[in-house]
Short mmCIF file of C-alpha atoms and ligand atoms in Angstrom, two decimals:
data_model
loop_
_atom_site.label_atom_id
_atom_site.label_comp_id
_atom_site.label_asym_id
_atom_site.label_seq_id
_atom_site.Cartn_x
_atom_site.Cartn_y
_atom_site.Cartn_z
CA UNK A 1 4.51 -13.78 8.73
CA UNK A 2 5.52 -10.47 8.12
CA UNK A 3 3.30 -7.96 9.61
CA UNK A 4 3.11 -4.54 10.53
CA UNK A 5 1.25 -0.75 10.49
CA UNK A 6 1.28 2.22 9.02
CA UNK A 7 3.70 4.23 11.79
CA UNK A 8 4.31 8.08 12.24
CA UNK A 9 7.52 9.67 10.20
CA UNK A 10 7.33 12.77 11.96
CA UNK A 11 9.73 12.28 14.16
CA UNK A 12 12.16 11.00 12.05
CA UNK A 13 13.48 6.92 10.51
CA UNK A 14 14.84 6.22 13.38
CA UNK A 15 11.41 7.01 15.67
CA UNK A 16 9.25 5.98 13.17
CA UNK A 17 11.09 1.88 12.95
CA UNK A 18 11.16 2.28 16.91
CA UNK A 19 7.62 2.83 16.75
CA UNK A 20 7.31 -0.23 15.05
CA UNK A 21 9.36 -2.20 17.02
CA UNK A 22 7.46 -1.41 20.16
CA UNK A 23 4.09 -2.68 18.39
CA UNK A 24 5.97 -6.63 17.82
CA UNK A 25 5.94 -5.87 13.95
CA UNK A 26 8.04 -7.14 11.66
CA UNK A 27 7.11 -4.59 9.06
CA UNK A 28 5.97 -0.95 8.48
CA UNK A 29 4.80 1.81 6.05
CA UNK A 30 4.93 5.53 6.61
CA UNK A 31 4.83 8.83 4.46
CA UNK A 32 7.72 10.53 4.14
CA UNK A 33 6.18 14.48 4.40
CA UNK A 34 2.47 15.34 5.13
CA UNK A 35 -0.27 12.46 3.13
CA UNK A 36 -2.02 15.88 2.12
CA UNK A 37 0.70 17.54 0.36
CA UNK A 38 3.39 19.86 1.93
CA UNK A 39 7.50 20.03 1.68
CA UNK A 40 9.20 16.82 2.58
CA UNK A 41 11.68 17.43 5.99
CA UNK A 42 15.27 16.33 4.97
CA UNK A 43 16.55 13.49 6.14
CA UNK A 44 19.40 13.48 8.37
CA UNK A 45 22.39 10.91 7.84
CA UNK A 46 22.89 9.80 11.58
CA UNK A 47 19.04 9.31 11.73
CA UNK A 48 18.71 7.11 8.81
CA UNK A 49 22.00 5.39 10.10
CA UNK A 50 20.27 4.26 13.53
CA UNK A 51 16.93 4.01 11.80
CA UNK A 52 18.30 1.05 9.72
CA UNK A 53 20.70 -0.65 12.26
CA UNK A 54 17.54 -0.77 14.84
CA UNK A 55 15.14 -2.73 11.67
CA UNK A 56 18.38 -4.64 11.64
CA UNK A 57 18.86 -5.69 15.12
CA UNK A 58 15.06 -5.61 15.71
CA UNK A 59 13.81 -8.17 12.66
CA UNK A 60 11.61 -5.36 10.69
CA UNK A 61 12.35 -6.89 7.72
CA UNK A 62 9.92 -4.82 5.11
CA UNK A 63 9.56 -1.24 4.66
CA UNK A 64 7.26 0.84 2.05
CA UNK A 65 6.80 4.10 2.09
CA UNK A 66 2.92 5.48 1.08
CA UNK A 67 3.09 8.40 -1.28
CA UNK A 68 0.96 11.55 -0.07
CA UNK A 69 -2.78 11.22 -1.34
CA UNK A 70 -2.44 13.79 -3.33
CA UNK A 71 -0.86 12.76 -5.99
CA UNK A 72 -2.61 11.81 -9.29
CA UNK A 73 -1.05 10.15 -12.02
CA UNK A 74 -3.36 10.13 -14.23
CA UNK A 75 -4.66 14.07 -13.81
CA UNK A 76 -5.53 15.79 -17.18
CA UNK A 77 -3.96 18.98 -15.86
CA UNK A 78 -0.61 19.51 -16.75
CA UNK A 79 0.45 20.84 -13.20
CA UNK A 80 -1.12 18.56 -10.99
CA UNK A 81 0.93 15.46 -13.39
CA UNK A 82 3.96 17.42 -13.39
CA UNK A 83 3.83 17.57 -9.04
CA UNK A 84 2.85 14.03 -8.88
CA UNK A 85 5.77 12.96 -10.87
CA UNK A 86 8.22 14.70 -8.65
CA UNK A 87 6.55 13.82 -5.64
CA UNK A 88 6.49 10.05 -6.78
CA UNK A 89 10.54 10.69 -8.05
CA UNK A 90 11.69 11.95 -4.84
CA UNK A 91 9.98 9.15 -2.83
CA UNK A 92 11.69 6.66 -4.81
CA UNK A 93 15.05 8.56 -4.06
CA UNK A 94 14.28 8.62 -0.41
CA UNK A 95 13.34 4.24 -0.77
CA UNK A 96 16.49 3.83 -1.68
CA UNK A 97 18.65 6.15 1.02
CA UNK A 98 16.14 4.19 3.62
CA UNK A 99 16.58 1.22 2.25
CA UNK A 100 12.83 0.66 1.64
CA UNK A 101 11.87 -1.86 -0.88
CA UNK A 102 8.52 -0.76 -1.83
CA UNK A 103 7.08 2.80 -2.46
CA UNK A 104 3.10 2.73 -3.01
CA UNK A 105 0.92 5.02 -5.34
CA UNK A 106 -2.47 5.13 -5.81
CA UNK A 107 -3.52 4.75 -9.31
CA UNK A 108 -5.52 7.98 -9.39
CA UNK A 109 -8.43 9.61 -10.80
CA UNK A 110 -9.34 10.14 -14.61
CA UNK A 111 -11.09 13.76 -13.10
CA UNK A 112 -13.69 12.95 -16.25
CA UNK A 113 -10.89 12.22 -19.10
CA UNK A 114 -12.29 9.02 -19.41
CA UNK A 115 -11.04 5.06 -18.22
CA UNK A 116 -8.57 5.17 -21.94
CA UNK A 117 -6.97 8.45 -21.28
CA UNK A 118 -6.34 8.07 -17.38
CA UNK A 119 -4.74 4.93 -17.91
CA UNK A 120 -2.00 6.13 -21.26
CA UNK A 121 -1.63 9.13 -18.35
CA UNK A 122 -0.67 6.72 -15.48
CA UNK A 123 1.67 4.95 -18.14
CA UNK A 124 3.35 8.21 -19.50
CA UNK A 125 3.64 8.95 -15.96
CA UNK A 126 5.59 5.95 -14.88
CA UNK A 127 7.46 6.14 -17.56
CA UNK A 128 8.95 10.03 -17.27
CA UNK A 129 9.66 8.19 -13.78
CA UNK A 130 11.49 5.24 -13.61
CA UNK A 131 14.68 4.24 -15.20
CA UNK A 132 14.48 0.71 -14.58
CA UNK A 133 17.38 1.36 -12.35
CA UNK A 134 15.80 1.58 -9.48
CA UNK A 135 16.73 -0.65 -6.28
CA UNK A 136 12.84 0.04 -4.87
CA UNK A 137 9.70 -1.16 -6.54
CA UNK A 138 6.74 1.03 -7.19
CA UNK A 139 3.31 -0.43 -6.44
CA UNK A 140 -0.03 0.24 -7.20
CA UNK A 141 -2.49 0.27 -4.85
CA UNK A 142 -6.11 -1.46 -5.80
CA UNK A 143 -9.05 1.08 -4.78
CA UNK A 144 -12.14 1.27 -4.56
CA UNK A 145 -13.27 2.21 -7.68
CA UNK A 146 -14.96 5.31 -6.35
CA UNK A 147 -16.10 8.00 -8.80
CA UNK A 148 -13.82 8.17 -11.36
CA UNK A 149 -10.68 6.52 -9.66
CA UNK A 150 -8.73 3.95 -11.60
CA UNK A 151 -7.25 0.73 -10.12
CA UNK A 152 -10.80 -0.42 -8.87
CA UNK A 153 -10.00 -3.49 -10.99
CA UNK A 154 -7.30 -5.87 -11.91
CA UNK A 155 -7.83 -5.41 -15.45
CA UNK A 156 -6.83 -1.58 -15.59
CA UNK A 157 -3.75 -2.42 -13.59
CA UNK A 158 -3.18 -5.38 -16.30
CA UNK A 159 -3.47 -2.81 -19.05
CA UNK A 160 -0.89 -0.02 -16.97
CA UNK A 161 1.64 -2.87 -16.88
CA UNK A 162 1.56 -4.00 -20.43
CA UNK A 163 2.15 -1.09 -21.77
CA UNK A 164 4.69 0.46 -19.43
CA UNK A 165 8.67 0.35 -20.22
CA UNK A 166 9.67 -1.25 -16.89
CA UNK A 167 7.26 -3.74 -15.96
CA UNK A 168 9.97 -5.10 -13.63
CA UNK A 169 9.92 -2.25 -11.50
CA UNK A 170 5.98 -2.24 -11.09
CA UNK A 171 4.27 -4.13 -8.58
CA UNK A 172 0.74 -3.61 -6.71
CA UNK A 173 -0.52 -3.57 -3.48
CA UNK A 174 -4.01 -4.93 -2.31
CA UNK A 175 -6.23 -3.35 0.16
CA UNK A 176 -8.78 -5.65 1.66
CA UNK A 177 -11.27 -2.63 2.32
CA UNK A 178 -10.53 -1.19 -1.08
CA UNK A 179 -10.99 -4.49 -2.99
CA UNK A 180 -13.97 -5.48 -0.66
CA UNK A 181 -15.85 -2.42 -1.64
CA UNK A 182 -14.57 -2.58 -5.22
CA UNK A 183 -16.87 -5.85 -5.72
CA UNK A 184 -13.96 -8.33 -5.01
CA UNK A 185 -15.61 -11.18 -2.61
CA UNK A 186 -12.28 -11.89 -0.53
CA UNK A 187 -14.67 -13.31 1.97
CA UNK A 188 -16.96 -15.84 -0.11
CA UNK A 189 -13.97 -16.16 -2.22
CA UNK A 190 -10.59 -15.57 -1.93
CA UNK A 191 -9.30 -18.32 -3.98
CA UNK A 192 -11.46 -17.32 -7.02
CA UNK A 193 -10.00 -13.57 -6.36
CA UNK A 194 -6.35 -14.75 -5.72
CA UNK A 195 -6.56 -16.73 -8.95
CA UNK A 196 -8.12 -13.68 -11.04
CA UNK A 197 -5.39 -12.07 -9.53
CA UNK A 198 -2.89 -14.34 -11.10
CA UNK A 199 -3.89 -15.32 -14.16
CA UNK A 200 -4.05 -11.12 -14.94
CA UNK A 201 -1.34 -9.51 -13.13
CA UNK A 202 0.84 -12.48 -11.17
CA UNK A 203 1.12 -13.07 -7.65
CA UNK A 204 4.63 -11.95 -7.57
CA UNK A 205 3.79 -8.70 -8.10
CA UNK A 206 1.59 -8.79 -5.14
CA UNK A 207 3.86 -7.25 -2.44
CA UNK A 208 2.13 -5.41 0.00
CA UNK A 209 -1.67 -5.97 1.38
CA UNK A 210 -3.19 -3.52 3.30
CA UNK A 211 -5.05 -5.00 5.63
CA UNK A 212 -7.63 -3.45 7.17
CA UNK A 213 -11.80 -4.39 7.73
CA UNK A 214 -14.54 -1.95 5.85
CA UNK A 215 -17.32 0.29 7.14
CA UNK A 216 -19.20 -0.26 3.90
CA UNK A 217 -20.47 -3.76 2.18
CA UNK A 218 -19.63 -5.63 -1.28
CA UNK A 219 -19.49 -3.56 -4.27
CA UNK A 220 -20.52 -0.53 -2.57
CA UNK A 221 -17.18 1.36 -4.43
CA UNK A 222 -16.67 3.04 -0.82
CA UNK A 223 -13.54 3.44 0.74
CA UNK A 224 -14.36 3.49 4.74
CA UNK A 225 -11.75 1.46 6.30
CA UNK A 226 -13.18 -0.10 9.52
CA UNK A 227 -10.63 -1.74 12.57
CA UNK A 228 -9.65 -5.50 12.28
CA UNK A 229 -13.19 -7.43 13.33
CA UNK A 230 -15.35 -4.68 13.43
CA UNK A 231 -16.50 -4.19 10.28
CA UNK A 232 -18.26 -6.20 7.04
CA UNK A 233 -15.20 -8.56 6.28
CA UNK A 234 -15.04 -9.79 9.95
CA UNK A 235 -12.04 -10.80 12.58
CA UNK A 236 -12.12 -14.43 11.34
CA UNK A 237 -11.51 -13.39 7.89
CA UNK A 238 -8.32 -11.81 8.36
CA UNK A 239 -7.00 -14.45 10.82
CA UNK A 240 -6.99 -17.15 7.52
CA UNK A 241 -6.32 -14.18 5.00
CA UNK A 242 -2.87 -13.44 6.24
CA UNK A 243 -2.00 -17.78 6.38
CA UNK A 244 -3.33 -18.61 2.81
CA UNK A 245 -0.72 -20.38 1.35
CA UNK A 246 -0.16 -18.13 -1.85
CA UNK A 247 0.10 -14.90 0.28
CA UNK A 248 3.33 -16.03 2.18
CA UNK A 249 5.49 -13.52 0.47
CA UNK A 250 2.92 -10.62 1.05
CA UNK A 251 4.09 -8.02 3.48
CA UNK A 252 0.74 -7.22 5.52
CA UNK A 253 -0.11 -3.29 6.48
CA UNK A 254 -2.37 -2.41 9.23
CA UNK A 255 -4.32 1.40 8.51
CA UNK A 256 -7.40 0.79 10.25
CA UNK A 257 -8.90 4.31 12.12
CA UNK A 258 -8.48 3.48 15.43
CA UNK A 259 -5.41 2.44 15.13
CA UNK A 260 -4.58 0.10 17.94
CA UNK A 261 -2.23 -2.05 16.17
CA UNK A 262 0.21 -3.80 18.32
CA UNK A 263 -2.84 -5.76 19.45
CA UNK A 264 -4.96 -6.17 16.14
CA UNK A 265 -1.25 -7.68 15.52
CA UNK A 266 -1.16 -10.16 17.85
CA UNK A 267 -4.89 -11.16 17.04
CA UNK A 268 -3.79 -11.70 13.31
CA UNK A 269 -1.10 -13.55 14.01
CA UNK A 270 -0.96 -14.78 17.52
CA UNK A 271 -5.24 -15.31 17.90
CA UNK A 272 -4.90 -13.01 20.80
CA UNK A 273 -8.05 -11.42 21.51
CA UNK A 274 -9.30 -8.03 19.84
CA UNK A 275 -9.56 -4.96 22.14
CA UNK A 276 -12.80 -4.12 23.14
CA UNK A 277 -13.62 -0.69 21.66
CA UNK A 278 -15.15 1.60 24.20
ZN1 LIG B 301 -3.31 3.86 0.16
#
C-alpha cells in the first residue's frame, strides 16, 4: 500500500522526505513555495541529492508535488491565466529535478465565465503548458464543486481530457472529502463511483487519492476536510477504501487539519487505533 501525507518543504527535499520517513510512509506530497502564492526558494543540488538517496534507501516510493491554491486555470483574466501557467510550468520543471512523478492542480474556478468557457480555458491552459515531453504527469484534482469551481464532476474532467493535445500526460487525483461533498456516495457506493469513474475517465489515470474524512455531509458542495474517523465518511470507510482491489495502484495522501498522520497511517493500514483528539 503506498501511503503517505502532505509534509512541510520549508526546510528543504531533503527535510521534507525525512519528515516522511519518520511518519512510516511510503509516500508524500508537498508545495514547493508558499500554497498562497509567493516566490519559490531555489533548490539546492546537494539537497535534492540527499533528498532522493534517503526516498531511496528509505522505500518512499511516490512523490507529487501540490501546486499553490492560487492558481486558476481557467480565470477569465488574462493575468491571473498567464501566473497560473508559469506557476504550473515551473512546478513541472522542479517534478522532474526531484524526481516527482506527479504534480497536482486544481481545476479552478470559471469566476462567472460560465461551465463552456472555464473548461476551453483549462484546455488552452494545459496546452500553452505541456509538451508531451514531460517525465511528470499533471493531475487534476476532483473538488467540491463549490460556487463556480470546475472539476466537481467526472464529466468536466472527461471533457478537459478529450480535447487536450497530450492526454498522456494528464491524469487526476481524487479527494474523498472533495468527492464526498461533491455528491459522490464513496460510502453507500464506491463500486458504482469507481465504475463511473472508469467508464468516463479510466482508472489508470487515477494516481493520487487524497484521503482525508469531511466536516460537511453528501452533496453539500463544501470543502471542510475533517481527520481520518472523525468526520461524515467514518474510520471504517477508509480502512476498506485504501484495500479495494481497483485502487492498488493509487498513491494515498493524508491532508486532514489536525494533522497527526504517522498514526492515522498506521490505522489505515495497520488497524492501529485512532488518536483520541483532546
Ligand atoms: Zn488540493
Amino acid at each position: 500500500m503506498i501511503i503517505g501525507a502532505h509534509v512541510s518543504f520549508a526546510k528543504g527535499f531533503h527535510a521534507a522526505i525525512q519528515e516522511a520517513v519518520n511518519m512510516n510512509a511510503t509516500a508524500c506530497q508537498f508545495f514547493t513555495r508558499s500554497p498562497r502564492g509567493g516566490k519559490a526558494k531555489d533548490l539546492i543540488d546537494r539537497d535534492v541529492e540527499k533528498g532522493k538517496a534517503l526516498a531511496v534507501e528509505r522505500g518512499i516510493q511516490s512523490m507529487v508535488i501540490h501546486t499553490p491554491y492560487i492558481i486558476n486555470l481557467a480565470a477569465p483574466k488574462e493575468d491571473t491565466f498567464t501566473a497560473a501557467k508559469e506557476i504550473l510550468s515551473l512546478d513541472i520543471q522542479r517534478a522532474q529535478i526531484l524526481g516527482v512523478q506527479n504534480v497536482v492542480v486544481h481545476t479552478g474556478s470559471h469566476t462567472g465565465s460560465g461551465e463552456k468557457q472555464g473548461i476551453k480555458r483549462i484546455v488552452q491552459a494545459l496546452d500553452e503548458t505541456l509538451t508531451g515531453e514531460e517525465q511528470t504527469t499533471v493531475l487534476l484534482e476532483m473538488m467540491s464543486g463549490h460556487g463556480s469551481e470546475l472539476g466537481g464532476t467526472m464529466d468536466h474532467i472527461q471533457e478537459i481530457l478529450s480535447l487536450v493535445k497530450h492526454p498522456e500526460k494528464i491524469g487526476v487525483c481524487g479527494d474523498t472529502c472533495h468527492m464526498y461533498t461533491a455528491g459522490y456516495d464513496l460510502v453507500q457506493d464506491l463500486d458504482g463511483v469507481l465504475d463511473e469513474f472508469n467508464r468516463k475517465i479510466g482508472l489508470d489515470r487515477l494516481r493520487v487519492f487524497h484521503v482525508n474524512d469531511s466536516k460537511m455531509p453528501l452533496g453539500s458542495h463544501k470543502d471542510r476536510h475533517e481527520d481520518i474517523g472523525y468526520g461524515t465518511l467514518g474510520g471504517d470507510f477508509f480502512q476498506s477504501f485504501v484495500r479495494h482491489d481497483k485502487l492498488q495502484h493509487v498513491t494515498f495522501i493524508l491532508e486532514t487539519p489536525t494533522g497527526v498522520y504517522k498514526e492515522e497511517i498506521a490505522y489505515i493500514r495497520d488497524n492501529a487505533p485512532l488518536p483520541p483528539r483532546s
